[in-house]
Amino acid sequence: MADTEDKRTLRTGDGDVPFKLAGEQRYLRPTPKAFQLISRQFGGLAQAIQRVERLELDVIAYIIAVGMGVDPMKSAVFVKPIYDSGMGGNDKEGIAPACVEYILVLQNGGKPMPKESDSLDNSDMLGEDEEAKRDPH
């Protein structure tokens, strides 16, 4: 697969999502075409996430194919490597979590999702008076 690998998977962009397949580092690249293909195939991105969370192997193979720029009609070639690698339920670079993250990146216009530490706490948005009212101690 390395000889014929699409060169786009070798350069990473800000929204690219890393994962390991058969022990090799790979990347899912967010594109408008990927958004459309996945959305149309599963009746929306939310439904795609639900099916990935149910660990549906064919769904995950389809998303991997689309994300790697491979014709989704050829997604079956990813079934065995995904199965052999395991879904990686809680592994940060596991296949299923990477697919969910990829779909979230697609929903965010191809931009990475903000890290938890980057998001504002509600108290940051309140004025000092309002914060004091919420916490009487």
JSON list of C-alpha atoms in Angstrom, two decimals:
[
{"chain": "A", "resi": 1, "resn": "MET", "atom": "CA", "xyz": [0.00, 0.00, 0.00]},
{"chain": "A", "resi": 2, "resn": "ALA", "atom": "CA", "xyz": [2.95, 2.34, 0.70]},
{"chain": "A", "resi": 3, "resn": "ASP", "atom": "CA", "xyz": [4.01, 2.41, -2.99]},
{"chain": "A", "resi": 4, "resn": "THR", "atom": "CA", "xyz": [0.63, 3.55, -4.24]},
{"chain": "A", "resi": 5, "resn": "GLU", "atom": "CA", "xyz": [-0.35, 5.65, -1.25]},
{"chain": "A", "resi": 6, "resn": "ASP", "atom": "CA", "xyz": [-1.84, 8.99, -2.19]},
{"chain": "A", "resi": 7, "resn": "LYS", "atom": "CA", "xyz": [0.80, 11.66, -1.50]},
{"chain": "A", "resi": 8, "resn": "ARG", "atom": "CA", "xyz": [-1.84, 13.83, 0.21]},
{"chain": "A", "resi": 9, "resn": "THR", "atom": "CA", "xyz": [-1.79, 11.41, 3.16]},
{"chain": "A", "resi": 10, "resn": "LEU", "atom": "CA", "xyz": [1.93, 12.07, 3.69]},
{"chain": "A", "resi": 11, "resn": "ARG", "atom": "CA", "xyz": [1.59, 15.83, 4.30]},
{"chain": "A", "resi": 12, "resn": "THR", "atom": "CA", "xyz": [-0.58, 16.89, 7.17]},
{"chain": "A", "resi": 13, "resn": "GLY", "atom": "CA", "xyz": [-2.83, 19.91, 7.46]},
{"chain": "A", "resi": 14, "resn": "ASP", "atom": "CA", "xyz": [-4.35, 21.55, 10.51]},
{"chain": "A", "resi": 15, "resn": "GLY", "atom": "CA", "xyz": [-7.57, 19.54, 10.33]},
{"chain": "A", "resi": 16, "resn": "ASP", "atom": "CA", "xyz": [-6.01, 16.18, 9.46]},
{"chain": "A", "resi": 17, "resn": "VAL", "atom": "CA", "xyz": [-6.84, 13.46, 11.97]},
{"chain": "A", "resi": 18, "resn": "PRO", "atom": "CA", "xyz": [-4.10, 10.91, 12.78]},
{"chain": "A", "resi": 19, "resn": "PHE", "atom": "CA", "xyz": [-4.73, 7.23, 13.40]},
{"chain": "A", "resi": 20, "resn": "LYS", "atom": "CA", "xyz": [-2.81, 3.98, 13.17]},
{"chain": "A", "resi": 21, "resn": "LEU", "atom": "CA", "xyz": [-3.70, 1.30, 10.65]},
{"chain": "A", "resi": 22, "resn": "ALA", "atom": "CA", "xyz": [-1.69, -1.93, 10.55]},
{"chain": "A", "resi": 23, "resn": "GLY", "atom": "CA", "xyz": [0.94, -0.24, 12.72]},
{"chain": "A", "resi": 24, "resn": "GLU", "atom": "CA", "xyz": [1.47, 2.68, 10.33]},
{"chain": "A", "resi": 25, "resn": "GLN", "atom": "CA", "xyz": [0.59, 6.30, 10.98]},
{"chain": "A", "resi": 26, "resn": "ARG", "atom": "CA", "xyz": [-2.17, 7.49, 8.63]},
{"chain": "A", "resi": 27, "resn": "TYR", "atom": "CA", "xyz": [-4.24, 10.65, 8.33]},
{"chain": "A", "resi": 28, "resn": "LEU", "atom": "CA", "xyz": [-7.85, 11.45, 7.50]},
{"chain": "A", "resi": 29, "resn": "ARG", "atom": "CA", "xyz": [-8.03, 14.66, 5.46]},
{"chain": "A", "resi": 30, "resn": "PRO", "atom": "CA", "xyz": [-11.18, 16.80, 5.78]},
{"chain": "A", "resi": 31, "resn": "THR", "atom": "CA", "xyz": [-12.57, 18.07, 2.47]},
{"chain": "A", "resi": 32, "resn": "PRO", "atom": "CA", "xyz": [-15.96, 19.34, 1.27]},
{"chain": "A", "resi": 33, "resn": "LYS", "atom": "CA", "xyz": [-16.21, 16.21, -0.91]},
{"chain": "A", "resi": 34, "resn": "ALA", "atom": "CA", "xyz": [-15.65, 13.98, 2.13]},
{"chain": "A", "resi": 35, "resn": "PHE", "atom": "CA", "xyz": [-18.36, 15.90, 4.01]},
{"chain": "A", "resi": 36, "resn": "GLN", "atom": "CA", "xyz": [-20.82, 15.32, 1.16]},
{"chain": "A", "resi": 37, "resn": "LEU", "atom": "CA", "xyz": [-19.97, 11.65, 0.62]},
{"chain": "A", "resi": 38, "resn": "ILE", "atom": "CA", "xyz": [-20.26, 10.70, 4.29]},
{"chain": "A", "resi": 39, "resn": "SER", "atom": "CA", "xyz": [-23.37, 12.81, 4.85]},
{"chain": "A", "resi": 40, "resn": "ARG", "atom": "CA", "xyz": [-25.16, 11.36, 1.83]},
{"chain": "A", "resi": 41, "resn": "GLN", "atom": "CA", "xyz": [-24.12, 7.78, 2.58]},
{"chain": "A", "resi": 42, "resn": "PHE", "atom": "CA", "xyz": [-25.40, 7.78, 6.16]},
{"chain": "A", "resi": 43, "resn": "GLY", "atom": "CA", "xyz": [-28.20, 10.35, 6.09]},
{"chain": "A", "resi": 44, "resn": "GLY", "atom": "CA", "xyz": [-26.19, 13.02, 7.89]},
{"chain": "A", "resi": 45, "resn": "LEU", "atom": "CA", "xyz": [-23.01, 13.29, 9.89]},
{"chain": "A", "resi": 46, "resn": "ALA", "atom": "CA", "xyz": [-24.76, 12.68, 13.22]},
{"chain": "A", "resi": 47, "resn": "GLN", "atom": "CA", "xyz": [-25.98, 9.32, 11.95]},
{"chain": "A", "resi": 48, "resn": "ALA", "atom": "CA", "xyz": [-22.46, 8.48, 10.77]},
{"chain": "A", "resi": 49, "resn": "ILE", "atom": "CA", "xyz": [-21.11, 9.18, 14.26]},
{"chain": "A", "resi": 50, "resn": "GLN", "atom": "CA", "xyz": [-23.78, 6.96, 15.81]},
{"chain": "A", "resi": 51, "resn": "ARG", "atom": "CA", "xyz": [-22.85, 4.09, 13.51]},
{"chain": "A", "resi": 52, "resn": "VAL", "atom": "CA", "xyz": [-19.12, 4.52, 14.19]},
{"chain": "A", "resi": 53, "resn": "GLU", "atom": "CA", "xyz": [-19.86, 4.49, 17.93]},
{"chain": "A", "resi": 54, "resn": "ARG", "atom": "CA", "xyz": [-21.68, 1.17, 17.38]},
{"chain": "A", "resi": 55, "resn": "LEU", "atom": "CA", "xyz": [-18.38, -0.04, 15.81]},
{"chain": "A", "resi": 56, "resn": "GLU", "atom": "CA", "xyz": [-19.92, -0.96, 12.46]},
{"chain": "A", "resi": 57, "resn": "LEU", "atom": "CA", "xyz": [-16.90, -2.20, 10.53]},
{"chain": "A", "resi": 58, "resn": "ASP", "atom": "CA", "xyz": [-18.21, -1.39, 7.04]},
{"chain": "A", "resi": 59, "resn": "VAL", "atom": "CA", "xyz": [-19.08, 2.16, 8.12]},
{"chain": "A", "resi": 60, "resn": "ILE", "atom": "CA", "xyz": [-15.63, 2.70, 9.58]},
{"chain": "A", "resi": 61, "resn": "ALA", "atom": "CA", "xyz": [-14.00, 1.29, 6.43]},
{"chain": "A", "resi": 62, "resn": "TYR", "atom": "CA", "xyz": [-16.09, 3.68, 4.29]},
{"chain": "A", "resi": 63, "resn": "ILE", "atom": "CA", "xyz": [-15.05, 6.69, 6.40]},
{"chain": "A", "resi": 64, "resn": "ILE", "atom": "CA", "xyz": [-11.39, 5.63, 6.34]},
{"chain": "A", "resi": 65, "resn": "ALA", "atom": "CA", "xyz": [-11.51, 5.31, 2.54]},
{"chain": "A", "resi": 66, "resn": "VAL", "atom": "CA", "xyz": [-13.14, 8.72, 2.07]},
{"chain": "A", "resi": 67, "resn": "GLY", "atom": "CA", "xyz": [-10.80, 10.38, 4.57]},
{"chain": "A", "resi": 68, "resn": "MET", "atom": "CA", "xyz": [-7.73, 8.94, 2.87]},
{"chain": "A", "resi": 69, "resn": "GLY", "atom": "CA", "xyz": [-8.92, 10.03, -0.58]},
{"chain": "A", "resi": 70, "resn": "VAL", "atom": "CA", "xyz": [-9.67, 6.50, -1.80]},
{"chain": "A", "resi": 71, "resn": "ASP", "atom": "CA", "xyz": [-12.75, 5.72, -3.88]},
{"chain": "A", "resi": 72, "resn": "PRO", "atom": "CA", "xyz": [-15.35, 4.69, -1.26]},
{"chain": "A", "resi": 73, "resn": "MET", "atom": "CA", "xyz": [-16.47, 1.90, -3.59]},
{"chain": "A", "resi": 74, "resn": "LYS", "atom": "CA", "xyz": [-13.10, 0.31, -2.74]},
{"chain": "A", "resi": 75, "resn": "SER", "atom": "CA", "xyz": [-13.54, 0.65, 1.04]},
{"chain": "A", "resi": 76, "resn": "ALA", "atom": "CA", "xyz": [-13.68, -3.13, 1.44]},
{"chain": "A", "resi": 77, "resn": "VAL", "atom": "CA", "xyz": [-9.86, -3.22, 1.14]},
{"chain": "A", "resi": 78, "resn": "PHE", "atom": "CA", "xyz": [-9.71, -1.56, 4.57]},
{"chain": "A", "resi": 79, "resn": "VAL", "atom": "CA", "xyz": [-11.94, -4.09, 6.37]},
{"chain": "A", "resi": 80, "resn": "LYS", "atom": "CA", "xyz": [-9.24, -6.65, 7.19]},
{"chain": "A", "resi": 81, "resn": "PRO", "atom": "CA", "xyz": [-6.55, -4.11, 8.22]},
{"chain": "A", "resi": 82, "resn": "ILE", "atom": "CA", "xyz": [-9.11, -2.38, 10.46]},
{"chain": "A", "resi": 83, "resn": "TYR", "atom": "CA", "xyz": [-10.19, -5.69, 11.96]},
{"chain": "A", "resi": 84, "resn": "ASP", "atom": "CA", "xyz": [-6.57, -6.78, 12.48]},
{"chain": "A", "resi": 85, "resn": "SER", "atom": "CA", "xyz": [-5.65, -3.42, 14.05]},
{"chain": "A", "resi": 86, "resn": "GLY", "atom": "CA", "xyz": [-8.66, -3.38, 16.35]},
{"chain": "A", "resi": 87, "resn": "MET", "atom": "CA", "xyz": [-11.07, -0.51, 16.71]},
{"chain": "A", "resi": 88, "resn": "GLY", "atom": "CA", "xyz": [-9.12, 1.14, 19.53]},
{"chain": "A", "resi": 89, "resn": "GLY", "atom": "CA", "xyz": [-12.17, 2.20, 21.50]},
{"chain": "A", "resi": 90, "resn": "ASN", "atom": "CA", "xyz": [-10.37, 4.39, 24.06]},
{"chain": "A", "resi": 91, "resn": "ASP", "atom": "CA", "xyz": [-7.02, 4.75, 22.32]},
{"chain": "A", "resi": 92, "resn": "LYS", "atom": "CA", "xyz": [-6.50, 8.40, 21.25]},
{"chain": "A", "resi": 93, "resn": "GLU", "atom": "CA", "xyz": [-5.18, 7.32, 17.86]},
{"chain": "A", "resi": 94, "resn": "GLY", "atom": "CA", "xyz": [-7.52, 4.34, 17.63]},
{"chain": "A", "resi": 95, "resn": "ILE", "atom": "CA", "xyz": [-9.52, 3.89, 14.48]},
{"chain": "A", "resi": 96, "resn": "ALA", "atom": "CA", "xyz": [-13.06, 4.40, 15.80]},
{"chain": "A", "resi": 97, "resn": "PRO", "atom": "CA", "xyz": [-12.19, 7.49, 17.92]},
{"chain": "A", "resi": 98, "resn": "ALA", "atom": "CA", "xyz": [-10.29, 8.94, 14.95]},
{"chain": "A", "resi": 99, "resn": "CYS", "atom": "CA", "xyz": [-13.36, 8.49, 12.72]},
{"chain": "A", "resi": 100, "resn": "VAL", "atom": "CA", "xyz": [-15.57, 10.32, 15.25]},
{"chain": "A", "resi": 101, "resn": "GLU", "atom": "CA", "xyz": [-13.01, 13.12, 15.56]},
{"chain": "A", "resi": 102, "resn": "TYR", "atom": "CA", "xyz": [-12.78, 13.29, 11.76]},
{"chain": "A", "resi": 103, "resn": "ILE", "atom": "CA", "xyz": [-16.53, 13.72, 11.41]},
{"chain": "A", "resi": 104, "resn": "LEU", "atom": "CA", "xyz": [-16.48, 16.46, 14.06]},
{"chain": "A", "resi": 105, "resn": "VAL", "atom": "CA", "xyz": [-13.69, 18.21, 12.13]},
{"chain": "A", "resi": 106, "resn": "LEU", "atom": "CA", "xyz": [-15.81, 17.95, 8.97]},
{"chain": "A", "resi": 107, "resn": "GLN", "atom": "CA", "xyz": [-18.71, 19.56, 10.87]},
{"chain": "A", "resi": 108, "resn": "ASN", "atom": "CA", "xyz": [-16.31, 22.34, 11.90]},
{"chain": "A", "resi": 109, "resn": "GLY", "atom": "CA", "xyz": [-15.45, 23.23, 8.31]},
{"chain": "A", "resi": 110, "resn": "GLY", "atom": "CA", "xyz": [-12.28, 21.15, 8.22]},
{"chain": "A", "resi": 111, "resn": "LYS", "atom": "CA", "xyz": [-10.76, 22.97, 11.18]},
{"chain": "A", "resi": 112, "resn": "PRO", "atom": "CA", "xyz": [-9.55, 21.12, 14.28]},
{"chain": "A", "resi": 113, "resn": "MET", "atom": "CA", "xyz": [-11.91, 21.06, 17.21]},
{"chain": "A", "resi": 114, "resn": "PRO", "atom": "CA", "xyz": [-10.85, 23.39, 20.03]},
{"chain": "A", "resi": 115, "resn": "LYS", "atom": "CA", "xyz": [-9.08, 21.64, 22.89]},
{"chain": "A", "resi": 116, "resn": "GLU", "atom": "CA", "xyz": [-10.94, 21.61, 26.19]},
{"chain": "A", "resi": 117, "resn": "SER", "atom": "CA", "xyz": [-8.39, 24.00, 27.68]},
{"chain": "A", "resi": 118, "resn": "ASP", "atom": "CA", "xyz": [-9.01, 26.44, 24.81]},
{"chain": "A", "resi": 119, "resn": "SER", "atom": "CA", "xyz": [-12.75, 26.69, 25.43]},
{"chain": "A", "resi": 120, "resn": "LEU", "atom": "CA", "xyz": [-14.10, 29.38, 27.71]},
{"chain": "A", "resi": 121, "resn": "ASP", "atom": "CA", "xyz": [-15.47, 28.52, 31.11]},
{"chain": "A", "resi": 122, "resn": "ASN", "atom": "CA", "xyz": [-18.91, 30.03, 31.75]},
{"chain": "A", "resi": 123, "resn": "SER", "atom": "CA", "xyz": [-17.48, 32.07, 34.63]},
{"chain": "A", "resi": 124, "resn": "ASP", "atom": "CA", "xyz": [-15.10, 33.76, 32.16]},
{"chain": "A", "resi": 125, "resn": "MET", "atom": "CA", "xyz": [-18.09, 35.17, 30.33]},
{"chain": "A", "resi": 126, "resn": "LEU", "atom": "CA", "xyz": [-19.78, 36.56, 33.45]},
{"chain": "A", "resi": 127, "resn": "GLY", "atom": "CA", "xyz": [-19.02, 39.94, 34.90]},
{"chain": "A", "resi": 128, "resn": "GLU", "atom": "CA", "xyz": [-17.61, 40.03, 38.44]},
{"chain": "A", "resi": 129, "resn": "ASP", "atom": "CA", "xyz": [-21.00, 41.08, 39.86]},
{"chain": "A", "resi": 130, "resn": "GLU", "atom": "CA", "xyz": [-22.84, 38.25, 38.14]},
{"chain": "A", "resi": 131, "resn": "GLU", "atom": "CA", "xyz": [-20.23, 35.72, 39.27]},
{"chain": "A", "resi": 132, "resn": "ALA", "atom": "CA", "xyz": [-20.58, 36.90, 42.88]},
{"chain": "A", "resi": 133, "resn": "LYS", "atom": "CA", "xyz": [-24.37, 36.46, 42.68]},
{"chain": "A", "resi": 134, "resn": "ARG", "atom": "CA", "xyz": [-23.93, 32.82, 41.56]},
{"chain": "A", "resi": 135, "resn": "ASP", "atom": "CA", "xyz": [-21.48, 31.98, 44.38]},
{"chain": "A", "resi": 136, "resn": "PRO", "atom": "CA", "xyz": [-22.57, 33.59, 47.65]},
{"chain": "A", "resi": 137, "resn": "HIS", "atom": "CA", "xyz": [-19.50, 32.24, 49.57]}
]
